[in-house]
Amino acid sequence: MTFNQLKKLSKQSDKNFPVIRIALLGDTATQLLATAIKGMGQVRNLNVELFEADFNQIEMQFLDKNSELHKFNADFAIVFQSTHKLLGKKTENLAENRLNFVKNILNKHSGKIIYFNYAEIDDSVFGNFANKLETSFIYQIRKLNFELMNLATQTPDLHILDIASIQNKYGRNFMFPPAIYASTEMVLSIDSLPVIASRIFDIIGASRGIFKKCVVLDLDNTLWGGIVGDDGLENLKLGHGFGIGKIFVEFQEWLKKLKERGIILAVCSKNDESTAKEVFEKHPKMILKLDDISVFVANWENKADNIRKIQNILNIGFDSLVFLDDNPAEREIVRRSLPSVCVPELPKDPAEWLEFLYGENLFETASFSQEDKERTKQYREQAERVSFEQSFADESEFLKSMEMECEIEDFTKFNTPRIAQLSQRSNQFNLRTVRYSEADIQNLASNENYKNFAFSLRDKFGDNGLIAVIILAKQGKNLFIESWFMSCRVLKRGMENFALNAIVRYAKENCLEKIIGEYLPTAKNKLVENHYQDLGLVSLGNGKFELNVCDYAERECFIKTKGGTK
Amino acid sequence: MTQQEILSQVQEIFCDVLDIADLSLIQSTTSADIEEWDSLSHIQLVVAIEKHFGVKFTSEEILEWQNIGDMVKSIEEKF
């Protein structure tokens, strides 16, 4: 995507896209960055409402309570202070002073901030010796970037736009245009703007629940060099000394790291299943093992159909899938049949793949919790549940035999990251699609006007972890269900009934009269369109529903409460 | 390349960057004649022309052009 394309898009808006309010503050000329942001919004299906602060007003806009920034009420405030403008400052305590500036901004602002870190400039005043000297410019810039990371780990609403890494990848000569800087006040080249805008929307998308969850992998000439069915296990290029075999080892190592951070791996290959699996079981240089793969599909059918099958088992959106295949024809088939699946155009030479994929930044996330590491196991268990369920003719017999037990908790500091993450990840089973940051969850936990439930479910196949959240706002004698979201892993298990029973029990204990639910439609939550009717609530129109607590009879479900009788 | 050839290629770049279909440039055209040609799109034009002709302008050239003719001359000098 070029800047010129973004500029044309920036003039458009699509009435079907949600609006996102972005404030942009910089100490250099940011008009073209603003244009790129607006255009990239259209690419990512968002209409951007942009407030661009006047030149060099970062501090004033944040500190003045009545500033345009505060009145604007941005979903995201983007702050770009350039390294270039720091060149003229004293290097002594530079990092500390800047860091105090950032902390000051954070204190004065409630809401998400996207803060550009500092692209390194080596001013060559001390040469390599700068690394041994705390007062050198480069020492201070690196320290500043390091301290910004530290600050971000403690500040949920602070997101770092890693322009330093972008410059690392593309080079300072690509990023900074001296002749243009001299005649304007721009420190970013036109060609760098689409990359930067794209990274900004990676962050925005992730915190709105748009990110990749699964990589679907081809095998022959993708995970290893050669075709196992033709060349034989022992002749595959895999490992040092086997042609470009080390490239495939490194590629697998990267995939393994993704898996360990919670990206699901699936296989979709044209192969006999036993031949394909044998490589995983027997090849000594394979990094990925069968245990790492949540769904393994190897047959001679069409890949698009096989990806549909994988999607169906995992029950996640097509737009959260990435398909990696060396064969351009297969990629094209998948792209045509399943346009929402992300299909990177891998370079011809496998040696180029990793650097290419690093540049695509496909795996942005807004959170990371212990549960992420468990995800592969959970989806493998899910595949086992699917085949177990198929052995029962009667649904309630199946549910009974699942030996389900659910734990109900308040929001605590231990489950806060997972709750925030589930609010960001749940798109289909999400009644109002309110996204909560960790800070939001902390606030809810201590707010007396709210009652919150976090549900964790175990069954005979293992622990599903924390899978459902309900946030209730007390409104006089009513309980308004501000949020109800649930992982699609536990659909059709009776969790809805179990959760409603819990809500009503709470309402009764607290002498409340009515439960009010609301369904706000999005492009993705049609699944729960009839959720409240199905649970016996009465429609009030406008997407609202109510339930009289005194009329309620406990709904049947086969889930025991952990520590309780039912 | 003749000045006329350069001019006609520059015209195409202007049409593309400024998103104007029927633009006709002459040597004496200035930014005052074209509404879309402002200081911001000027930067885009400079970068697009540099890429197209494989040349690099100095910061002073970028600031000092008075009209299209000056631009074309700068390009011609670099061949």
GROMACS .gro file of C-alpha atoms in nm, chain A residues 219 224 228 233 267 269 271-283 286 288-290 293 295-298 380:
model
   29
  219LEU     CA    1   0.385  -2.927   0.491
  224TRP     CA    2   1.054  -2.891   0.523
  228VAL     CA    3   0.779  -3.657   0.173
  233LEU     CA    4   1.149  -3.920   0.498
  267VAL     CA    5  -0.184  -2.848   0.945
  269SER     CA    6  -0.162  -3.064   0.360
  271ASN     CA    7  -0.069  -3.592   0.173
  272ASP     CA    8  -0.164  -3.928   0.313
  273GLU     CA    9  -0.222  -3.864   0.680
  274SER     CA   10   0.006  -4.145   0.799
  275THR     CA   11   0.292  -4.036   0.568
  276ALA     CA   12   0.262  -3.678   0.684
  277LYS     CA   13   0.242  -3.766   1.053
  278GLU     CA   14   0.540  -3.996   1.026
  279VAL     CA   15   0.768  -3.696   0.963
  280PHE     CA   16   0.653  -3.539   1.291
  281GLU     CA   17   0.700  -3.866   1.476
  282LYS     CA   18   1.026  -3.990   1.328
  283HIS     CA   19   1.233  -3.714   1.168
  286MET     CA   20   1.166  -3.176   1.332
  288LEU     CA   21   0.739  -2.913   1.569
  289LYS     CA   22   0.590  -3.229   1.717
  290LEU     CA   23   0.239  -3.367   1.679
  293ILE     CA   24  -0.053  -2.914   1.625
  295VAL     CA   25  -0.581  -2.982   1.423
  296PHE     CA   26  -0.409  -3.203   1.168
  297VAL     CA   27  -0.576  -3.235   0.828
  298ALA     CA   28  -0.389  -3.428   0.560
  380ARG     CA   29  -0.652  -3.039   2.118
   0.00000   0.00000   0.00000
